[in-house]
Structure formats: C-alpha cells, structure tokens
Amino acid sequence: MTIGLNAAQARAKSSQDMIVFEEQTAIMRQIITDSANGAFESYVSDTTTMTDSTPTTSDSEKYFNTWQGTTVDRAFKNQMDQVVKYFTNLGYKIERTTNTATNITFQWHIYW
C-alpha cells in the first residue's frame, strides 16, 4: 500500500499549484498597480497562463474552451475555480470575459 503521492503525481500537483499561484500573483500585481492609480477595477488579458493572447504557444485557448463549456477539462476548471475562490474570499468581484482582441481567450475582470 502506497501512502501519499508518487513522483509523477507530485510533479503534476506542483505544476498545477504553480499555475494557480502565478495566476493569482499576476492578478494581484495588476490590482495593486491599478488601485495605486485610483482605479476600482483591473483587467488581466495577457501575460498569464490562463489569459495568454497568443494561444498557439500556450494553453489559454483550452482554458477559454473549458470556461465556455465546449471542452471538458476538470483540471483547468479546478484551477480557474481556485483563482476565483481566492479573490472572492478576499472580497473582490472577479469574472471572466471574452478577450475581444482574440475571441478565443478570456480576460480576468476584477473590481472592488
């Protein structure tokens, strides 16, 4: 009987956790920048794993399709849900909207 994670599971978990962490960090960096400038909302439409606007080199189109329900990917859904939950728990309103520059990726819209 094996207790805990094997090496492959640990690698997969680490990668997923880092994606969520980096997504949250990028969003918070934008919030801090925008709030320092007197804004009450932020948009993150590029530069993250989930919102990369050049999806030919990333998974951002897969995240978009998972959000839209045209693809079923429980891991991607769970990662996006973790980001939403994190900011909701901090008192922010957060939603995904289609990035109109690509129409195949989304952007985060956060407001307070």
mmCIF file of N, CA, C and O in Angstrom:
data_model
loop_
_atom_site.group_PDB
_atom_site.id
_atom_site.type_symbol
_atom_site.label_atom_id
_atom_site.label_comp_id
_atom_site.label_asym_id
_atom_site.label_seq_id
_atom_site.Cartn_x
_atom_site.Cartn_y
_atom_site.Cartn_z
ATOM 1 N N MET A 1 0.844 -1.185 0.000
ATOM 2 C CA MET A 1 0.000 0.000 0.000
ATOM 3 C C MET A 1 0.886 1.245 0.000
ATOM 4 O O MET A 1 1.815 1.362 0.775
ATOM 5 N N THR A 2 0.569 2.166 -0.907
ATOM 6 C CA THR A 2 1.323 3.402 -1.012
ATOM 7 C C THR A 2 0.567 4.519 -0.312
ATOM 8 O O THR A 2 -0.632 4.699 -0.524
ATOM 9 N N ILE A 3 1.274 5.260 0.492
ATOM 10 C CA ILE A 3 0.690 6.406 1.185
ATOM 11 C C ILE A 3 1.301 7.664 0.591
ATOM 12 O O ILE A 3 2.514 7.748 0.420
ATOM 13 N N GLY A 4 0.474 8.635 0.278
ATOM 14 C CA GLY A 4 0.978 9.887 -0.269
ATOM 15 C C GLY A 4 0.959 9.896 -1.779
ATOM 16 O O GLY A 4 0.154 9.231 -2.416
ATOM 17 N N LEU A 5 1.894 10.640 -2.370
ATOM 18 C CA LEU A 5 1.959 10.827 -3.812
ATOM 19 C C LEU A 5 3.174 10.109 -4.381
ATOM 20 O O LEU A 5 4.237 10.112 -3.754
ATOM 21 N N ASN A 6 3.021 9.533 -5.564
ATOM 22 C CA ASN A 6 4.216 9.040 -6.238
ATOM 23 C C ASN A 6 4.868 10.224 -6.952
ATOM 24 O O ASN A 6 4.316 11.331 -6.990
ATOM 25 N N ALA A 7 6.023 10.016 -7.562
ATOM 26 C CA ALA A 7 6.774 11.115 -8.168
ATOM 27 C C ALA A 7 5.993 11.801 -9.281
ATOM 28 O O ALA A 7 5.980 13.035 -9.380
ATOM 29 N N ALA A 8 5.314 11.021 -10.122
ATOM 30 C CA ALA A 8 4.533 11.613 -11.224
ATOM 31 C C ALA A 8 3.392 12.466 -10.684
ATOM 32 O O ALA A 8 3.127 13.561 -11.193
ATOM 33 N N GLN A 9 2.727 11.997 -9.651
ATOM 34 C CA GLN A 9 1.628 12.768 -9.057
ATOM 35 C C GLN A 9 2.159 14.049 -8.422
ATOM 36 O O GLN A 9 1.532 15.107 -8.529
ATOM 37 N N ALA A 10 3.298 13.973 -7.762
ATOM 38 C CA ALA A 10 3.889 15.157 -7.127
ATOM 39 C C ALA A 10 4.258 16.205 -8.178
ATOM 40 O O ALA A 10 4.032 17.402 -7.978
ATOM 41 N N ARG A 11 4.830 15.754 -9.314
ATOM 42 C CA ARG A 11 5.170 16.693 -10.396
ATOM 43 C C ARG A 11 3.920 17.361 -10.949
ATOM 44 O O ARG A 11 3.887 18.573 -11.167
ATOM 45 N N ALA A 12 2.880 16.576 -11.197
ATOM 46 C CA ALA A 12 1.635 17.120 -11.744
ATOM 47 C C ALA A 12 1.010 18.111 -10.782
ATOM 48 O O ALA A 12 0.563 19.190 -11.176
ATOM 49 N N LYS A 13 0.976 17.768 -9.510
ATOM 50 C CA LYS A 13 0.384 18.648 -8.499
ATOM 51 C C LYS A 13 1.180 19.942 -8.392
ATOM 52 O O LYS A 13 0.610 21.026 -8.341
ATOM 53 N N SER A 14 2.489 19.835 -8.401
ATOM 54 C CA SER A 14 3.343 21.014 -8.307
ATOM 55 C C SER A 14 3.104 21.955 -9.471
ATOM 56 O O SER A 14 2.994 23.159 -9.303
ATOM 57 N N SER A 15 3.011 21.410 -10.682
ATOM 58 C CA SER A 15 2.777 22.243 -11.862
ATOM 59 C C SER A 15 1.441 22.956 -11.766
ATOM 60 O O SER A 15 1.332 24.135 -12.065
ATOM 61 N N GLN A 16 0.409 22.233 -11.365
ATOM 62 C CA GLN A 16 -0.917 22.834 -11.252
ATOM 63 C C GLN A 16 -0.937 23.908 -10.172
ATOM 64 O O GLN A 16 -1.508 24.973 -10.361
ATOM 65 N N ASP A 17 -0.312 23.626 -9.035
ATOM 66 C CA ASP A 17 -0.274 24.608 -7.956
ATOM 67 C C ASP A 17 0.489 25.857 -8.378
ATOM 68 O O ASP A 17 0.098 26.970 -8.041
ATOM 69 N N MET A 18 1.576 25.700 -9.140
ATOM 70 C CA MET A 18 2.348 26.852 -9.596
ATOM 71 C C MET A 18 1.553 27.692 -10.588
ATOM 72 O O MET A 18 1.634 28.913 -10.558
ATOM 73 N N ILE A 19 0.769 27.057 -11.442
ATOM 74 C CA ILE A 19 -0.059 27.810 -12.391
ATOM 75 C C ILE A 19 -1.039 28.693 -11.636
ATOM 76 O O ILE A 19 -1.176 29.883 -11.924
ATOM 77 N N VAL A 20 -1.714 28.128 -10.640
ATOM 78 C CA VAL A 20 -2.681 28.892 -9.845
ATOM 79 C C VAL A 20 -1.972 30.009 -9.092
ATOM 80 O O VAL A 20 -2.415 31.163 -9.092
ATOM 81 N N PHE A 21 -0.850 29.691 -8.451
ATOM 82 C CA PHE A 21 -0.092 30.694 -7.700
ATOM 83 C C PHE A 21 0.343 31.847 -8.606
ATOM 84 O O PHE A 21 0.181 33.021 -8.263
ATOM 85 N N GLU A 22 0.898 31.524 -9.779
ATOM 86 C CA GLU A 22 1.373 32.565 -10.682
ATOM 87 C C GLU A 22 0.218 33.395 -11.245
ATOM 88 O O GLU A 22 0.353 34.602 -11.436
ATOM 89 N N GLU A 23 -0.920 32.749 -11.480
ATOM 90 C CA GLU A 23 -2.103 33.473 -11.961
ATOM 91 C C GLU A 23 -2.563 34.472 -10.892
ATOM 92 O O GLU A 23 -2.810 35.650 -11.177
ATOM 93 N N GLN A 24 -2.662 34.000 -9.661
ATOM 94 C CA GLN A 24 -3.093 34.861 -8.559
ATOM 95 C C GLN A 24 -2.111 36.001 -8.341
ATOM 96 O O GLN A 24 -2.516 37.148 -8.109
ATOM 97 N N THR A 25 -0.836 35.721 -8.437
ATOM 98 C CA THR A 25 0.189 36.746 -8.241
ATOM 99 C C THR A 25 0.108 37.818 -9.324
ATOM 100 O O THR A 25 0.181 39.015 -9.034
ATOM 101 N N ALA A 26 -0.064 37.400 -10.573
ATOM 102 C CA ALA A 26 -0.171 38.369 -11.673
ATOM 103 C C ALA A 26 -1.405 39.250 -11.516
ATOM 104 O O ALA A 26 -1.343 40.465 -11.743
ATOM 105 N N ILE A 27 -2.510 38.650 -11.123
ATOM 106 C CA ILE A 27 -3.742 39.421 -10.928
ATOM 107 C C ILE A 27 -3.565 40.409 -9.779
ATOM 108 O O ILE A 27 -3.920 41.588 -9.897
ATOM 109 N N MET A 28 -2.989 39.953 -8.675
ATOM 110 C CA MET A 28 -2.792 40.850 -7.519
ATOM 111 C C MET A 28 -1.833 41.985 -7.867
ATOM 112 O O MET A 28 -2.039 43.128 -7.450
ATOM 113 N N ARG A 29 -0.803 41.699 -8.649
ATOM 114 C CA ARG A 29 0.126 42.742 -9.073
ATOM 115 C C ARG A 29 -0.627 43.826 -9.855
ATOM 116 O O ARG A 29 -0.422 45.020 -9.647
ATOM 117 N N GLN A 30 -1.548 43.405 -10.725
ATOM 118 C CA GLN A 30 -2.330 44.364 -11.511
ATOM 119 C C GLN A 30 -3.280 45.157 -10.609
ATOM 120 O O GLN A 30 -3.463 46.350 -10.799
ATOM 121 N N ILE A 31 -3.877 44.480 -9.629
ATOM 122 C CA ILE A 31 -4.768 45.167 -8.690
ATOM 123 C C ILE A 31 -4.009 46.246 -7.929
ATOM 124 O O ILE A 31 -4.480 47.379 -7.790
ATOM 125 N N ILE A 32 -2.837 45.909 -7.439
ATOM 126 C CA ILE A 32 -2.033 46.878 -6.672
ATOM 127 C C ILE A 32 -1.656 48.061 -7.552
ATOM 128 O O ILE A 32 -1.770 49.223 -7.132
ATOM 129 N N THR A 33 -1.241 47.787 -8.773
ATOM 130 C CA THR A 33 -0.873 48.864 -9.705
ATOM 131 C C THR A 33 -2.065 49.762 -10.005
ATOM 132 O O THR A 33 -1.973 50.998 -9.923
ATOM 133 N N ASP A 34 -3.195 49.151 -10.338
ATOM 134 C CA ASP A 34 -4.373 49.937 -10.704
ATOM 135 C C ASP A 34 -4.946 50.706 -9.516
ATOM 136 O O ASP A 34 -5.340 51.865 -9.663
ATOM 137 N N SER A 35 -4.979 50.085 -8.350
ATOM 138 C CA SER A 35 -5.532 50.792 -7.180
ATOM 139 C C SER A 35 -4.635 51.953 -6.770
ATOM 140 O O SER A 35 -5.130 52.982 -6.319
ATOM 141 N N ALA A 36 -3.326 51.821 -6.955
ATOM 142 C CA ALA A 36 -2.411 52.924 -6.663
ATOM 143 C C ALA A 36 -2.663 54.105 -7.587
ATOM 144 O O ALA A 36 -2.387 55.254 -7.229
ATOM 145 N N ASN A 37 -3.227 53.827 -8.755
ATOM 146 C CA ASN A 37 -3.566 54.885 -9.713
ATOM 147 C C ASN A 37 -5.000 55.380 -9.560
ATOM 148 O O ASN A 37 -5.501 56.117 -10.404
ATOM 149 N N GLY A 38 -5.681 54.933 -8.487
ATOM 150 C CA GLY A 38 -7.025 55.412 -8.200
ATOM 151 C C GLY A 38 -8.139 54.624 -8.869
ATOM 152 O O GLY A 38 -9.302 55.021 -8.793
ATOM 153 N N ALA A 39 -7.823 53.516 -9.513
ATOM 154 C CA ALA A 39 -8.845 52.725 -10.197
ATOM 155 C C ALA A 39 -9.587 51.827 -9.215
ATOM 156 O O ALA A 39 -9.107 51.544 -8.120
ATOM 157 N N PHE A 40 -10.766 51.386 -9.620
ATOM 158 C CA PHE A 40 -11.577 50.482 -8.811
ATOM 159 C C PHE A 40 -11.829 49.164 -9.549
ATOM 160 O O PHE A 40 -12.720 48.408 -9.188
ATOM 161 N N GLU A 41 -11.031 48.925 -10.584
ATOM 162 C CA GLU A 41 -11.137 47.671 -11.324
ATOM 163 C C GLU A 41 -9.828 47.399 -12.035
ATOM 164 O O GLU A 41 -9.027 48.306 -12.268
ATOM 165 N N SER A 42 -9.635 46.130 -12.368
ATOM 166 C CA SER A 42 -8.450 45.707 -13.110
ATOM 167 C C SER A 42 -8.858 44.690 -14.167
ATOM 168 O O SER A 42 -9.815 43.936 -13.971
ATOM 169 N N TYR A 43 -8.101 44.684 -15.234
ATOM 170 C CA TYR A 43 -8.250 43.671 -16.279
ATOM 171 C C TYR A 43 -6.899 42.999 -16.472
ATOM 172 O O TYR A 43 -5.876 43.673 -16.520
ATOM 173 N N VAL A 44 -6.918 41.688 -16.582
ATOM 174 C CA VAL A 44 -5.715 40.930 -16.923
ATOM 175 C C VAL A 44 -6.070 40.128 -18.167
ATOM 176 O O VAL A 44 -6.847 39.177 -18.097
ATOM 177 N N SER A 45 -5.536 40.558 -19.310
ATOM 178 C CA SER A 45 -5.948 39.966 -20.581
ATOM 179 C C SER A 45 -4.801 39.304 -21.329
ATOM 180 O O SER A 45 -4.981 38.867 -22.459
ATOM 181 N N ASP A 46 -3.655 39.215 -20.709
ATOM 182 C CA ASP A 46 -2.499 38.619 -21.361
ATOM 183 C C ASP A 46 -1.461 38.358 -20.273
ATOM 184 O O ASP A 46 -1.677 38.697 -19.112
ATOM 185 N N THR A 47 -0.386 37.779 -20.638
ATOM 186 C CA THR A 47 0.783 37.566 -19.772
ATOM 187 C C THR A 47 0.623 36.496 -18.702
ATOM 188 O O THR A 47 1.525 36.303 -17.907
ATOM 189 N N THR A 48 -0.502 35.800 -18.632
ATOM 190 C CA THR A 48 -0.631 34.707 -17.680
ATOM 191 C C THR A 48 -0.926 33.416 -18.446
ATOM 192 O O THR A 48 -1.332 33.447 -19.606
ATOM 193 N N THR A 49 -0.746 32.304 -17.783
ATOM 194 C CA THR A 49 -1.011 31.009 -18.413
ATOM 195 C C THR A 49 -2.440 30.920 -18.915
ATOM 196 O O THR A 49 -2.700 30.429 -20.011
ATOM 197 N N MET A 50 -3.381 31.417 -18.128
ATOM 198 C CA MET A 50 -4.793 31.277 -18.479
ATOM 199 C C MET A 50 -5.274 32.317 -19.480
ATOM 200 O O MET A 50 -6.262 32.095 -20.172
ATOM 201 N N THR A 51 -4.588 33.459 -19.574
ATOM 202 C CA THR A 51 -5.062 34.556 -20.427
ATOM 203 C C THR A 51 -4.150 34.880 -21.597
ATOM 204 O O THR A 51 -4.418 35.845 -22.321
ATOM 205 N N ASP A 52 -3.098 34.127 -21.805
ATOM 206 C CA ASP A 52 -2.139 34.409 -22.878
ATOM 207 C C ASP A 52 -2.872 34.647 -24.195
ATOM 208 O O ASP A 52 -3.649 33.817 -24.641
ATOM 209 N N SER A 53 -2.615 35.792 -24.817
ATOM 210 C CA SER A 53 -3.350 36.135 -26.035
ATOM 211 C C SER A 53 -2.710 35.568 -27.298
ATOM 212 O O SER A 53 -3.181 35.840 -28.397
ATOM 213 N N THR A 54 -1.657 34.792 -27.157
ATOM 214 C CA THR A 54 -1.080 34.077 -28.298
ATOM 215 C C THR A 54 -1.229 32.583 -28.030
ATOM 216 O O THR A 54 -0.263 31.895 -27.725
ATOM 217 N N PRO A 55 -2.464 32.088 -28.126
ATOM 218 C CA PRO A 55 -2.751 30.713 -27.694
ATOM 219 C C PRO A 55 -2.066 29.624 -28.496
ATOM 220 O O PRO A 55 -2.053 28.482 -28.075
ATOM 221 N N THR A 56 -1.477 29.966 -29.626
ATOM 222 C CA THR A 56 -0.772 28.930 -30.382
ATOM 223 C C THR A 56 0.453 28.442 -29.616
ATOM 224 O O THR A 56 0.965 27.373 -29.903
ATOM 225 N N THR A 57 0.888 29.208 -28.639
ATOM 226 C CA THR A 57 2.063 28.822 -27.862
ATOM 227 C C THR A 57 1.701 28.497 -26.419
ATOM 228 O O THR A 57 2.571 28.384 -25.578
ATOM 229 N N SER A 58 0.425 28.375 -26.120
ATOM 230 C CA SER A 58 0.031 28.165 -24.732
ATOM 231 C C SER A 58 -1.265 27.377 -24.646
ATOM 232 O O SER A 58 -1.843 26.980 -25.648
ATOM 233 N N ASP A 59 -1.731 27.193 -23.407
ATOM 234 C CA ASP A 59 -2.987 26.500 -23.141
ATOM 235 C C ASP A 59 -4.161 27.456 -22.972
ATOM 236 O O ASP A 59 -5.261 27.027 -22.643
ATOM 237 N N SER A 60 -3.973 28.746 -23.188
ATOM 238 C CA SER A 60 -5.032 29.708 -22.897
ATOM 239 C C SER A 60 -6.307 29.456 -23.691
ATOM 240 O O SER A 60 -7.412 29.680 -23.179
ATOM 241 N N GLU A 61 -6.194 28.967 -24.904
ATOM 242 C CA GLU A 61 -7.398 28.654 -25.677
ATOM 243 C C GLU A 61 -8.146 27.478 -25.039
ATOM 244 O O GLU A 61 -9.372 27.450 -25.022
ATOM 245 N N LYS A 62 -7.406 26.526 -24.485
ATOM 246 C CA LYS A 62 -8.034 25.399 -23.792
ATOM 247 C C LYS A 62 -8.746 25.870 -22.523
ATOM 248 O O LYS A 62 -9.829 25.388 -22.193
ATOM 249 N N TYR A 63 -8.133 26.826 -21.808
ATOM 250 C CA TYR A 63 -8.811 27.397 -20.641
ATOM 251 C C TYR A 63 -10.098 28.087 -21.080
ATOM 252 O O TYR A 63 -11.137 27.939 -20.442
ATOM 253 N N PHE A 64 -10.032 28.845 -22.160
ATOM 254 C CA PHE A 64 -11.210 29.536 -22.680
ATOM 255 C C PHE A 64 -12.313 28.532 -23.023
ATOM 256 O O PHE A 64 -13.469 28.714 -22.635
ATOM 257 N N ASN A 65 -11.964 27.489 -23.744
ATOM 258 C CA ASN A 65 -12.954 26.487 -24.142
ATOM 259 C C ASN A 65 -13.535 25.755 -22.932
ATOM 260 O O ASN A 65 -14.724 25.427 -22.923
ATOM 261 N N THR A 66 -12.725 25.532 -21.927
ATOM 262 C CA THR A 66 -13.225 24.911 -20.696
ATOM 263 C C THR A 66 -14.203 25.850 -20.013
ATOM 264 O O THR A 66 -15.282 25.433 -19.572
ATOM 265 N N TRP A 67 -13.854 27.124 -19.933
ATOM 266 C CA TRP A 67 -14.755 28.121 -19.333
ATOM 267 C C TRP A 67 -16.063 28.198 -20.118
ATOM 268 O O TRP A 67 -17.147 28.261 -19.528
ATOM 269 N N GLN A 68 -15.998 28.151 -21.434
ATOM 270 C CA GLN A 68 -17.186 28.238 -22.279
ATOM 271 C C GLN A 68 -18.011 26.954 -22.271
ATOM 272 O O GLN A 68 -19.153 26.953 -22.708
ATOM 273 N N GLY A 69 -17.424 25.858 -21.807
ATOM 274 C CA GLY A 69 -18.132 24.588 -21.753
ATOM 275 C C GLY A 69 -18.049 23.787 -23.037
ATOM 276 O O GLY A 69 -18.731 22.769 -23.174
ATOM 277 N N THR A 70 -17.214 24.214 -23.982
ATOM 278 C CA THR A 70 -17.069 23.464 -25.228
ATOM 279 C C THR A 70 -16.043 22.349 -25.110
ATOM 280 O O THR A 70 -15.965 21.482 -25.976
ATOM 281 N N THR A 71 -15.242 22.395 -24.052
ATOM 282 C CA THR A 71 -14.268 21.358 -23.732
ATOM 283 C C THR A 71 -14.437 21.006 -22.266
ATOM 284 O O THR A 71 -14.675 21.897 -21.444
ATOM 285 N N VAL A 72 -14.309 19.743 -21.952
ATOM 286 C CA VAL A 72 -14.365 19.320 -20.553
ATOM 287 C C VAL A 72 -12.945 19.005 -20.110
ATOM 288 O O VAL A 72 -12.315 18.085 -20.628
ATOM 289 N N ASP A 73 -12.433 19.819 -19.201
ATOM 290 C CA ASP A 73 -11.113 19.586 -18.623
ATOM 291 C C ASP A 73 -11.220 19.925 -17.141
ATOM 292 O O ASP A 73 -11.207 21.090 -16.755
ATOM 293 N N ARG A 74 -11.359 18.914 -16.342
ATOM 294 C CA ARG A 74 -11.589 19.121 -14.912
ATOM 295 C C ARG A 74 -10.404 19.812 -14.238
ATOM 296 O O ARG A 74 -10.600 20.603 -13.313
ATOM 297 N N ALA A 75 -9.197 19.544 -14.700
ATOM 298 C CA ALA A 75 -8.026 20.187 -14.095
ATOM 299 C C ALA A 75 -8.043 21.693 -14.361
ATOM 300 O O ALA A 75 -7.832 22.491 -13.441
ATOM 301 N N PHE A 76 -8.304 22.083 -15.614
ATOM 302 C CA PHE A 76 -8.358 23.510 -15.940
ATOM 303 C C PHE A 76 -9.505 24.190 -15.205
ATOM 304 O O PHE A 76 -9.351 25.301 -14.694
ATOM 305 N N LYS A 77 -10.648 23.543 -15.143
ATOM 306 C CA LYS A 77 -11.794 24.111 -14.424
ATOM 307 C C LYS A 77 -11.447 24.308 -12.956
ATOM 308 O O LYS A 77 -11.722 25.364 -12.383
ATOM 309 N N ASN A 78 -10.823 23.312 -12.358
ATOM 310 C CA ASN A 78 -10.434 23.411 -10.953
ATOM 311 C C ASN A 78 -9.459 24.550 -10.729
ATOM 312 O O ASN A 78 -9.584 25.304 -9.761
ATOM 313 N N GLN A 79 -8.493 24.718 -11.610
ATOM 314 C CA GLN A 79 -7.523 25.804 -11.467
ATOM 315 C C GLN A 79 -8.204 27.165 -11.545
ATOM 316 O O GLN A 79 -7.933 28.059 -10.731
ATOM 317 N N MET A 80 -9.089 27.348 -12.532
ATOM 318 C CA MET A 80 -9.796 28.629 -12.649
ATOM 319 C C MET A 80 -10.682 28.865 -11.423
ATOM 320 O O MET A 80 -10.740 29.990 -10.907
ATOM 321 N N ASP A 81 -11.348 27.812 -10.953
ATOM 322 C CA ASP A 81 -12.194 27.936 -9.763
ATOM 323 C C ASP A 81 -11.383 28.351 -8.545
ATOM 324 O O ASP A 81 -11.857 29.130 -7.708
ATOM 325 N N GLN A 82 -10.150 27.838 -8.435
ATOM 326 C CA GLN A 82 -9.291 28.223 -7.314
ATOM 327 C C GLN A 82 -8.942 29.706 -7.359
ATOM 328 O O GLN A 82 -8.910 30.375 -6.323
ATOM 329 N N VAL A 83 -8.688 30.222 -8.552
ATOM 330 C CA VAL A 83 -8.382 31.652 -8.703
ATOM 331 C C VAL A 83 -9.600 32.484 -8.306
ATOM 332 O O VAL A 83 -9.487 33.441 -7.525
ATOM 333 N N VAL A 84 -10.769 32.112 -8.795
ATOM 334 C CA VAL A 84 -11.998 32.837 -8.467
ATOM 335 C C VAL A 84 -12.242 32.801 -6.960
ATOM 336 O O VAL A 84 -12.534 33.833 -6.343
ATOM 337 N N LYS A 85 -12.122 31.644 -6.369
ATOM 338 C CA LYS A 85 -12.363 31.498 -4.929
ATOM 339 C C LYS A 85 -11.397 32.352 -4.116
ATOM 340 O O LYS A 85 -11.793 33.001 -3.150
ATOM 341 N N TYR A 86 -10.128 32.371 -4.497
ATOM 342 C CA TYR A 86 -9.123 33.143 -3.780
ATOM 343 C C TYR A 86 -9.503 34.627 -3.714
ATOM 344 O O TYR A 86 -9.516 35.232 -2.643
ATOM 345 N N PHE A 87 -9.841 35.197 -4.873
ATOM 346 C CA PHE A 87 -10.155 36.627 -4.892
ATOM 347 C C PHE A 87 -11.527 36.922 -4.299
ATOM 348 O O PHE A 87 -11.711 37.964 -3.659
ATOM 349 N N THR A 88 -12.462 36.028 -4.459
ATOM 350 C CA THR A 88 -13.770 36.188 -3.828
ATOM 351 C C THR A 88 -13.619 36.196 -2.309
ATOM 352 O O THR A 88 -14.227 37.023 -1.624
ATOM 353 N N ASN A 89 -12.790 35.312 -1.788
ATOM 354 C CA ASN A 89 -12.551 35.261 -0.343
ATOM 355 C C ASN A 89 -11.865 36.524 0.180
ATOM 356 O O ASN A 89 -11.995 36.854 1.362
ATOM 357 N N LEU A 90 -11.159 37.232 -0.692
ATOM 358 C CA LEU A 90 -10.533 38.500 -0.300
ATOM 359 C C LEU A 90 -11.498 39.682 -0.442
ATOM 360 O O LEU A 90 -11.126 40.815 -0.145
ATOM 361 N N GLY A 91 -12.715 39.426 -0.907
ATOM 362 C CA GLY A 91 -13.723 40.477 -1.023
ATOM 363 C C GLY A 91 -13.836 41.110 -2.402
ATOM 364 O O GLY A 91 -14.603 42.054 -2.585
ATOM 365 N N TYR A 92 -13.086 40.616 -3.366
ATOM 366 C CA TYR A 92 -13.155 41.148 -4.728
ATOM 367 C C TYR A 92 -14.286 40.487 -5.504
ATOM 368 O O TYR A 92 -14.707 39.382 -5.198
ATOM 369 N N LYS A 93 -14.742 41.158 -6.516
ATOM 370 C CA LYS A 93 -15.613 40.571 -7.529
ATOM 371 C C LYS A 93 -14.695 40.211 -8.684
ATOM 372 O O LYS A 93 -13.865 41.031 -9.109
ATOM 373 N N ILE A 94 -14.814 38.998 -9.191
ATOM 374 C CA ILE A 94 -13.947 38.571 -10.278
ATOM 375 C C ILE A 94 -14.769 37.766 -11.267
ATOM 376 O O ILE A 94 -15.611 36.957 -10.872
ATOM 377 N N GLU A 95 -14.542 38.050 -12.538
ATOM 378 C CA GLU A 95 -15.254 37.327 -13.582
ATOM 379 C C GLU A 95 -14.356 37.186 -14.799
ATOM 380 O O GLU A 95 -13.377 37.909 -14.942
ATOM 381 N N ARG A 96 -14.689 36.242 -15.619
ATOM 382 C CA ARG A 96 -14.004 36.067 -16.892
ATOM 383 C C ARG A 96 -14.883 36.661 -17.986
ATOM 384 O O ARG A 96 -16.094 36.471 -17.984
ATOM 385 N N THR A 97 -14.256 37.380 -18.892
ATOM 386 C CA THR A 97 -14.948 37.894 -20.069
ATOM 387 C C THR A 97 -14.097 37.564 -21.289
ATOM 388 O O THR A 97 -12.876 37.422 -21.180
ATOM 389 N N THR A 98 -14.743 37.443 -22.418
ATOM 390 C CA THR A 98 -14.012 37.126 -23.642
ATOM 391 C C THR A 98 -13.063 38.264 -23.981
ATOM 392 O O THR A 98 -13.440 39.438 -23.950
ATOM 393 N N ASN A 99 -11.843 37.920 -24.291
ATOM 394 C CA ASN A 99 -10.874 38.902 -24.759
ATOM 395 C C ASN A 99 -11.230 39.211 -26.211
ATOM 396 O O ASN A 99 -11.032 38.390 -27.096
ATOM 397 N N THR A 100 -11.772 40.381 -26.456
ATOM 398 C CA THR A 100 -12.251 40.736 -27.792
ATOM 399 C C THR A 100 -11.113 40.935 -28.797
ATOM 400 O O THR A 100 -11.364 40.995 -29.998
ATOM 401 N N ALA A 101 -9.887 41.011 -28.321
ATOM 402 C CA ALA A 101 -8.749 41.093 -29.237
ATOM 403 C C ALA A 101 -8.473 39.753 -29.905
ATOM 404 O O ALA A 101 -7.894 39.700 -30.988
ATOM 405 N N THR A 102 -8.909 38.652 -29.247
ATOM 406 C CA THR A 102 -8.657 37.318 -29.812
ATOM 407 C C THR A 102 -9.944 36.544 -30.091
ATOM 408 O O THR A 102 -9.987 35.740 -31.005
ATOM 409 N N ASN A 103 -10.947 36.740 -29.265
ATOM 410 C CA ASN A 103 -12.202 35.983 -29.292
ATOM 411 C C ASN A 103 -12.024 34.485 -29.059
ATOM 412 O O ASN A 103 -12.965 33.718 -29.230
ATOM 413 N N ILE A 104 -10.816 34.061 -28.670
ATOM 414 C CA ILE A 104 -10.574 32.650 -28.354
ATOM 415 C C ILE A 104 -9.845 32.492 -27.026
ATOM 416 O O ILE A 104 -9.413 31.395 -26.668
ATOM 417 N N THR A 105 -9.695 33.606 -26.308
ATOM 418 C CA THR A 105 -9.126 33.584 -24.959
ATOM 419 C C THR A 105 -9.998 34.469 -24.077
ATOM 420 O O THR A 105 -10.832 35.225 -24.569
ATOM 421 N N PHE A 106 -9.799 34.364 -22.774
ATOM 422 C CA PHE A 106 -10.561 35.223 -21.872
ATOM 423 C C PHE A 106 -9.632 36.168 -21.132
ATOM 424 O O PHE A 106 -8.407 36.034 -21.172
ATOM 425 N N GLN A 107 -10.250 37.140 -20.480
ATOM 426 C CA GLN A 107 -9.518 38.045 -19.602
ATOM 427 C C GLN A 107 -10.194 38.026 -18.240
ATOM 428 O O GLN A 107 -11.384 37.741 -18.133
ATOM 429 N N TRP A 108 -9.411 38.286 -17.227
ATOM 430 C CA TRP A 108 -9.975 38.434 -15.886
ATOM 431 C C TRP A 108 -10.407 39.869 -15.705
ATOM 432 O O TRP A 108 -9.685 40.803 -16.073
ATOM 433 N N HIS A 109 -11.585 40.073 -15.134
ATOM 434 C CA HIS A 109 -12.073 41.402 -14.748
ATOM 435 C C HIS A 109 -12.300 41.342 -13.247
ATOM 436 O O HIS A 109 -13.117 40.562 -12.770
ATOM 437 N N ILE A 110 -11.562 42.158 -12.527
ATOM 438 C CA ILE A 110 -11.627 42.191 -11.070
ATOM 439 C C ILE A 110 -12.023 43.597 -10.660
ATOM 440 O O ILE A 110 -11.491 44.581 -11.191
ATOM 441 N N TYR A 111 -12.955 43.689 -9.755
ATOM 442 C CA TYR A 111 -13.357 45.020 -9.294
ATOM 443 C C TYR A 111 -13.651 44.993 -7.806
ATOM 444 O O TYR A 111 -13.915 43.975 -7.212
ATOM 445 N N TRP A 112 -13.602 46.212 -7.209
ATOM 446 C CA TRP A 112 -13.746 46.344 -5.755
ATOM 447 C C TRP A 112 -14.450 47.623 -5.410
ATOM 448 O O TRP A 112 -14.682 48.473 -6.202
#
